[in-house]
Amino acid sequence: MDSLTLPKPPARPAWRAELAEAFTDPAELLGFLGLEAAAFPALREATGRFPFRVTRCYAARMKKGDPADPLLRQVLPLAAELAERPGFSADPVGDLRAVSLPGMLQKYHGRALLITTGACAIHCRYCFRREFPYGAQHLGQRAEREVLARIAGDRSLREIILSGGDPLVLGDESLGRLIGALAEIPHLQRLRLHTRLPLVLPSRVTAELVRVLTDTRLPTVVVVHANHPAEFDEAVREGLDRLRAAGLVLLNQSVLLRGVNDDPDTLIRLSEVLLAHGVLPYYLHLLDRVRGAGHFEVPEERARELVRVLRERLPGYLVPRLVREEAGRPFKTPLL
Ligand SMILES: *Cc1c(COP(=O)(O)O)cnc(C)c1O
Ligand code: SF4
């Protein structure tokens, strides 16, 4: 370790302060956007079921005065969340059945997914883990030791996916320690992070983070999560450039969301903007049928139609794979 020559990072990095200043009251965000909170009658009740959280830099990319803004729609608690809908449940993709140890999910051959934290920088109303019992199911220190021992003892594992919550909410030290411990397990070949922070808190992508992600023998894939081209701005570009310049492979996964990105022009622009930032589209997920998210659902037939248009209008590498996650299947089900 060259810790003697590295300047000591500040006690509280700027991104942590920014995270702490996120909007946690929807009425406050609506005020910032010049919208009337009274026009959204179920704000409190919906927020009681899944807390509200949005970073200020993400809110700054929303169009003022537009209640249908596609970024706002992703985070705004609506009365529609309270409606009971048949087929929508607390654990739509069978995550709890896939828990192999607290903090560790295993569904697919060769890969294990770690719930590194329950925290996120923004709360997406359609999140399939909105009711996930993070308290019991995330990697505390003891769980981490057990999970590492399990991974070390299972030679079928090739790839570890750091997820959550958002793994980049962890500090550089915890991340570095975890990645270091994983890299010592000889049968592991690669590492993956699923994170929304490069989009919703780009200040998180510091030089020190890039060092932590690249100072390992494990080739590392960063899967970001953007749903709409308006989620990109200059700060996002700088962060993604930094990750790419360091040699990390950048992919994107999106969720197909009614009123956000369920039209061909938006999806085409999203793919083009991703490539312009050095990111390739990976998955386009059909909505996981989690309780409270029914108003986001796009019918499967419409989803197929949209991707057919993308196929006609884009090079193959800019067409995301349309998938649905189904509990108990050995891979995410392709729909085209
Ligand atoms: C989605 C998911 C993965 C990753 O699947 P890929 O098809 O490899 O992207 C791995 N583990 C779990 C539990 C998942 O939900
Ligand atoms: S960032 Fe990801 S895990 Fe967090 S609320 Fe959004 S979709 Fe869910």
Coordinates of C-alpha atoms and ligand atoms in Angstrom, one line a residue:
M1 CA 0.0 0.0 0.0
D2 CA 1.3 3.4 -0.9
S3 CA -0.8 5.1 1.8
L4 CA 2.2 7.1 2.9
T5 CA 2.4 9.0 -0.4
L6 CA -1.4 9.5 -0.9
P7 CA -3.0 12.6 0.5
K8 CA -5.4 11.7 3.2
P9 CA -9.0 12.0 1.9
P10 CA -11.1 14.6 3.7
A11 CA -13.1 13.2 6.7
R12 CA -16.3 13.8 4.8
P13 CA -16.0 13.8 1.0
A14 CA -18.1 16.3 -1.0
W15 CA -20.3 13.6 -2.4
R16 CA -21.3 12.5 1.2
A17 CA -22.4 16.1 2.0
E18 CA -24.4 16.2 -1.2
L19 CA -26.0 12.9 -0.4
A20 CA -27.0 14.2 3.0
E21 CA -28.6 17.2 1.4
A22 CA -30.9 15.2 -0.9
F23 CA -34.6 16.1 -0.9
T24 CA -36.4 13.8 1.5
D25 CA -39.8 15.6 1.4
P26 CA -41.7 15.5 -1.9
A27 CA -43.4 18.8 -1.2
E28 CA -40.0 20.4 -1.0
L29 CA -39.0 19.0 -4.4
L30 CA -42.4 20.1 -5.9
G31 CA -41.8 23.6 -4.5
F32 CA -38.3 23.7 -6.1
L33 CA -40.0 22.8 -9.4
G34 CA -42.7 25.4 -9.1
L35 CA -45.4 22.8 -8.7
E36 CA -48.3 22.7 -6.2
A37 CA -48.0 19.9 -3.7
A38 CA -51.8 20.1 -3.2
A39 CA -52.2 18.7 -6.7
F40 CA -50.7 15.4 -5.5
P41 CA -53.1 14.2 -2.7
A42 CA -51.4 11.0 -1.6
L43 CA -47.8 12.3 -1.1
R44 CA -47.6 11.5 2.6
E45 CA -49.3 8.1 2.4
A46 CA -47.3 6.9 -0.5
T47 CA -44.1 8.2 1.1
G48 CA -45.0 6.2 4.2
R49 CA -44.9 3.0 2.2
F50 CA -41.5 3.7 0.5
P51 CA -39.6 6.8 1.6
F52 CA -38.9 9.6 -0.7
R53 CA -35.3 10.6 -1.7
V54 CA -33.9 12.5 -4.6
T55 CA -30.5 14.2 -5.0
R56 CA -30.5 17.9 -5.8
C57 CA -28.3 17.4 -8.8
Y58 CA -30.8 15.0 -10.3
A59 CA -33.7 17.3 -9.5
A60 CA -31.8 20.1 -11.3
R61 CA -32.2 18.1 -14.5
M62 CA -36.0 18.1 -14.2
K63 CA -38.0 20.6 -16.2
K64 CA -39.5 23.3 -14.0
G65 CA -43.3 23.4 -13.9
D66 CA -43.8 20.1 -15.7
P67 CA -45.7 17.5 -13.6
A68 CA -45.1 14.9 -16.4
D69 CA -41.3 15.4 -16.5
P70 CA -39.8 11.9 -17.0
L71 CA -37.3 12.3 -14.3
L72 CA -39.8 13.6 -11.8
R73 CA -42.2 10.7 -12.6
Q74 CA -39.5 8.2 -11.6
V75 CA -39.4 9.5 -8.1
L76 CA -42.7 11.2 -7.3
P77 CA -45.0 9.3 -4.9
L78 CA -48.5 9.1 -6.4
A79 CA -51.9 8.0 -5.3
A80 CA -51.7 5.2 -7.9
E81 CA -49.1 3.5 -5.6
L82 CA -51.8 2.8 -3.0
A83 CA -54.0 0.8 -5.4
E84 CA -54.0 -3.0 -4.8
R85 CA -53.4 -4.7 -8.1
P86 CA -53.7 -8.5 -8.7
G87 CA -50.3 -10.0 -9.6
F88 CA -48.3 -7.3 -7.9
S89 CA -46.5 -8.4 -4.7
A90 CA -43.8 -7.5 -2.3
D91 CA -41.1 -9.8 -3.8
P92 CA -42.0 -10.1 -7.5
V93 CA -38.8 -11.8 -8.7
G94 CA -38.3 -14.3 -5.9
D95 CA -35.3 -12.6 -4.3
L96 CA -36.0 -14.0 -0.8
R97 CA -36.0 -17.5 -2.2
A98 CA -32.6 -16.8 -3.8
V99 CA -31.0 -15.7 -0.5
S100 CA -28.1 -18.2 0.1
L101 CA -26.7 -16.3 3.1
P102 CA -27.8 -13.0 4.6
G103 CA -26.6 -10.4 2.1
M104 CA -26.1 -12.9 -0.8
L105 CA -28.4 -13.8 -3.6
Q106 CA -27.8 -16.7 -6.0
K107 CA -30.0 -17.3 -9.0
Y108 CA -27.7 -17.9 -11.9
H109 CA -24.8 -20.2 -12.7
G110 CA -21.4 -18.8 -11.8
R111 CA -22.6 -15.5 -10.4
A112 CA -23.6 -14.3 -6.9
L113 CA -25.1 -10.9 -6.1
L114 CA -24.2 -9.2 -2.8
I115 CA -26.6 -6.8 -1.1
T116 CA -23.8 -4.5 0.0
T117 CA -26.1 -1.9 1.6
G118 CA -29.8 -1.0 1.6
A119 CA -29.1 2.7 0.9
C120 CA -29.6 4.5 -2.4
A121 CA -29.1 8.2 -3.4
I122 CA -32.5 8.3 -5.0
H123 CA -35.6 6.2 -4.4
C124 CA -37.1 5.0 -7.7
R125 CA -40.8 4.4 -7.2
Y126 CA -40.8 1.4 -9.5
C127 CA -37.9 -0.3 -7.6
F128 CA -38.4 -4.0 -7.4
R129 CA -36.6 -4.0 -4.0
R130 CA -38.8 -1.3 -2.6
E131 CA -40.0 -3.7 0.1
F132 CA -36.8 -5.7 0.4
P133 CA -36.0 -6.4 4.1
Y134 CA -32.6 -4.8 3.9
G135 CA -32.3 -4.7 7.7
A136 CA -31.8 -8.5 7.9
Q137 CA -30.5 -8.9 4.4
H138 CA -27.5 -6.7 3.8
L139 CA -23.8 -7.3 4.4
G140 CA -22.9 -6.2 7.9
Q141 CA -19.4 -7.1 9.0
R142 CA -20.2 -10.6 10.3
A143 CA -22.4 -11.4 7.3
E144 CA -19.5 -10.2 5.1
R145 CA -17.1 -12.7 6.6
E146 CA -19.6 -15.5 6.1
V147 CA -20.3 -14.5 2.6
L148 CA -16.6 -14.3 1.7
A149 CA -16.0 -17.8 3.2
R150 CA -18.9 -19.2 1.2
I151 CA -17.6 -17.6 -2.1
A152 CA -14.1 -19.0 -1.3
G153 CA -15.5 -22.4 -0.9
D154 CA -17.7 -22.5 -4.0
R155 CA -15.4 -23.0 -7.0
S156 CA -18.4 -22.7 -9.4
L157 CA -18.5 -19.0 -8.8
R158 CA -16.8 -16.8 -11.5
E159 CA -18.3 -13.4 -10.9
I160 CA -19.5 -11.3 -8.0
I161 CA -22.0 -8.6 -8.5
L162 CA -22.0 -5.8 -6.0
S163 CA -25.5 -4.5 -5.7
G164 CA -27.9 -3.2 -3.0
G165 CA -29.2 -0.6 -2.6
D166 CA -26.4 1.1 -4.3
P167 CA -22.9 -0.3 -3.7
L168 CA -21.3 3.1 -4.4
V169 CA -23.0 4.6 -1.3
L170 CA -20.3 2.6 0.5
G171 CA -17.2 4.6 1.2
D172 CA -13.9 4.0 -0.7
E173 CA -12.4 2.2 2.3
S174 CA -15.2 -0.3 2.7
L175 CA -15.4 -0.9 -1.0
G176 CA -11.7 -1.3 -1.3
R177 CA -11.6 -3.8 1.5
L178 CA -14.4 -5.8 0.0
I179 CA -12.9 -5.8 -3.5
G180 CA -9.5 -6.7 -2.1
A181 CA -10.9 -9.7 -0.2
L182 CA -12.7 -10.9 -3.3
A183 CA -9.6 -10.6 -5.5
E184 CA -7.8 -12.9 -3.1
I185 CA -10.3 -15.7 -4.0
P186 CA -8.5 -17.4 -6.9
H187 CA -11.4 -18.9 -8.8
L188 CA -13.1 -15.5 -9.2
Q189 CA -12.6 -14.0 -12.7
R190 CA -14.5 -10.8 -12.7
L191 CA -16.4 -8.2 -10.7
R192 CA -19.5 -6.2 -11.5
L193 CA -21.2 -3.3 -9.9
H194 CA -24.8 -2.3 -10.4
T195 CA -25.1 1.4 -9.6
R196 CA -27.2 4.4 -10.3
L197 CA -24.7 6.9 -8.7
P198 CA -22.8 7.9 -11.8
L199 CA -26.2 9.3 -13.0
V200 CA -27.8 10.5 -9.8
L201 CA -24.8 11.6 -7.8
P202 CA -21.9 12.0 -10.3
S203 CA -19.7 13.7 -7.7
R204 CA -19.3 10.1 -6.3
V205 CA -17.0 9.3 -9.2
T206 CA -13.8 10.6 -7.6
A207 CA -10.3 9.8 -8.6
E208 CA -10.0 7.8 -5.4
L209 CA -13.1 5.7 -6.3
V210 CA -11.6 5.1 -9.8
R211 CA -8.4 3.9 -8.0
V212 CA -10.4 1.5 -5.8
L213 CA -12.2 0.1 -8.8
T214 CA -9.1 -0.4 -10.9
D215 CA -6.5 -1.4 -8.3
T216 CA -7.5 -5.1 -8.6
R217 CA -6.6 -8.1 -10.8
L218 CA -10.4 -8.6 -11.4
P219 CA -11.7 -7.1 -14.7
T220 CA -14.6 -4.9 -13.6
V221 CA -17.9 -4.1 -15.3
V222 CA -19.9 -1.1 -14.1
V223 CA -23.6 -1.4 -15.0
V224 CA -25.3 2.0 -14.6
H225 CA -29.0 2.6 -14.7
A226 CA -30.4 5.4 -16.9
N227 CA -33.9 5.4 -18.2
H228 CA -34.1 8.6 -20.1
P229 CA -31.7 10.8 -22.1
A230 CA -32.5 13.8 -20.0
E231 CA -30.7 12.1 -17.1
F232 CA -27.3 13.1 -18.6
D233 CA -25.5 16.4 -18.0
E234 CA -21.9 17.6 -18.0
A235 CA -21.1 16.2 -14.5
V236 CA -22.5 12.8 -15.5
R237 CA -20.3 13.0 -18.6
E238 CA -17.2 13.8 -16.6
G239 CA -17.8 10.9 -14.2
L240 CA -18.4 8.4 -17.0
D241 CA -15.4 9.6 -18.9
R242 CA -13.3 9.0 -15.8
L243 CA -14.5 5.5 -15.4
R244 CA -14.0 4.7 -19.0
A245 CA -10.6 6.2 -19.3
A246 CA -9.6 3.9 -16.4
G247 CA -10.5 0.9 -18.5
L248 CA -13.8 -0.1 -16.8
V249 CA -16.4 -1.7 -19.1
L250 CA -19.6 0.4 -18.9
L251 CA -23.0 -1.0 -19.6
N252 CA -26.5 0.4 -18.9
Q253 CA -29.7 -1.3 -17.8
S254 CA -33.1 0.5 -18.0
V255 CA -36.6 -0.3 -17.0
L256 CA -39.4 0.2 -19.5
L257 CA -41.7 2.7 -17.7
R258 CA -45.0 4.0 -18.8
G259 CA -44.9 7.8 -19.1
V260 CA -41.1 7.9 -18.8
N261 CA -39.5 6.1 -21.8
D262 CA -42.2 4.0 -23.5
D263 CA -41.9 5.6 -26.9
P264 CA -39.4 4.7 -29.7
D265 CA -37.9 8.2 -30.0
T266 CA -36.9 8.4 -26.3
L267 CA -35.4 4.9 -26.4
I268 CA -33.5 5.6 -29.6
R269 CA -32.1 8.8 -28.1
L270 CA -31.3 7.0 -24.9
S271 CA -29.2 4.5 -26.8
E272 CA -27.5 7.2 -28.8
V273 CA -26.7 9.3 -25.7
L274 CA -25.4 6.3 -23.9
L275 CA -22.9 5.5 -26.7
A276 CA -21.9 9.2 -26.8
H277 CA -20.9 8.7 -23.1
G278 CA -19.1 5.4 -23.8
V279 CA -21.8 3.2 -22.4
L280 CA -23.4 0.3 -24.3
P281 CA -27.1 -0.6 -23.7
Y282 CA -27.3 -4.0 -21.9
Y283 CA -30.8 -4.8 -20.6
L284 CA -34.2 -3.2 -21.1
H285 CA -36.3 -4.8 -18.3
L286 CA -40.0 -5.2 -18.3
L287 CA -41.3 -3.8 -15.0
D288 CA -41.0 -6.2 -12.1
R289 CA -44.5 -6.4 -10.7
V290 CA -43.8 -5.0 -7.3
R291 CA -46.6 -3.7 -5.2
G292 CA -47.1 0.1 -5.7
A293 CA -45.6 0.2 -9.2
G294 CA -48.5 -0.9 -11.3
H295 CA -49.0 2.5 -12.9
F296 CA -45.5 2.2 -14.6
E297 CA -46.4 -1.1 -16.4
V298 CA -46.0 -1.3 -20.2
P299 CA -47.8 -4.3 -21.7
E300 CA -45.5 -6.9 -23.1
E301 CA -46.9 -6.6 -26.6
R302 CA -46.1 -2.9 -26.6
A303 CA -42.6 -3.6 -25.3
R304 CA -41.9 -6.0 -28.2
E305 CA -43.2 -3.5 -30.7
L306 CA -41.0 -0.8 -29.3
V307 CA -37.9 -2.9 -29.5
R308 CA -38.8 -4.0 -33.1
V309 CA -38.7 -0.3 -34.0
L310 CA -35.3 0.1 -32.3
R311 CA -34.0 -2.9 -34.3
E312 CA -35.1 -1.2 -37.5
R313 CA -33.6 2.2 -36.6
L314 CA -30.4 1.4 -34.7
P315 CA -27.2 -0.7 -35.2
G316 CA -27.6 -4.0 -33.4
Y317 CA -25.2 -3.0 -30.6
L318 CA -27.4 -0.1 -29.6
V319 CA -30.5 -2.3 -29.1
P320 CA -30.8 -3.4 -25.5
R321 CA -31.9 -6.9 -24.7
L322 CA -35.6 -6.9 -23.8
V323 CA -36.0 -9.2 -20.7
R324 CA -38.4 -10.1 -18.0
E325 CA -37.1 -11.5 -14.7
E326 CA -39.1 -14.6 -13.7
A327 CA -38.6 -16.3 -10.3
G328 CA -37.0 -19.7 -10.6
R329 CA -35.7 -19.3 -14.2
P330 CA -32.0 -20.0 -14.9
F331 CA -31.5 -16.6 -16.7
K332 CA -33.5 -13.5 -17.3
T333 CA -36.1 -14.4 -19.9
P334 CA -35.4 -12.8 -23.3
L335 CA -38.6 -11.5 -25.0
L336 CA -37.4 -11.1 -28.6
Ligands
LIG1 C1 -30.0 -10.0 -12.6 C2 -29.2 -10.8 -11.6 C3 -27.9 -11.2 -11.9 C4 -27.2 -10.8 -13.2 O1 -27.8 -11.4 -14.3 P1 -27.0 -11.2 -15.7 O2 -27.9 -11.8 -16.7 O3 -25.7 -11.9 -15.6 O4 -26.9 -9.8 -15.9 C5 -27.3 -12.1 -11.1 N1 -27.8 -12.4 -9.9 C6 -29.1 -12.0 -9.6 C7 -29.6 -12.5 -8.3 C8 -29.8 -11.2 -10.4 O5 -31.0 -10.8 -10.0
SF4_2 S1 -31.3 3.2 -7.3 FE1 -31.7 1.0 -7.8 S2 -32.0 -0.1 -5.9 FE2 -32.1 2.1 -5.4 S3 -34.3 2.7 -5.5 FE3 -33.5 3.0 -7.5 S4 -33.8 1.1 -8.7 FE4 -34.0 0.7 -6.5

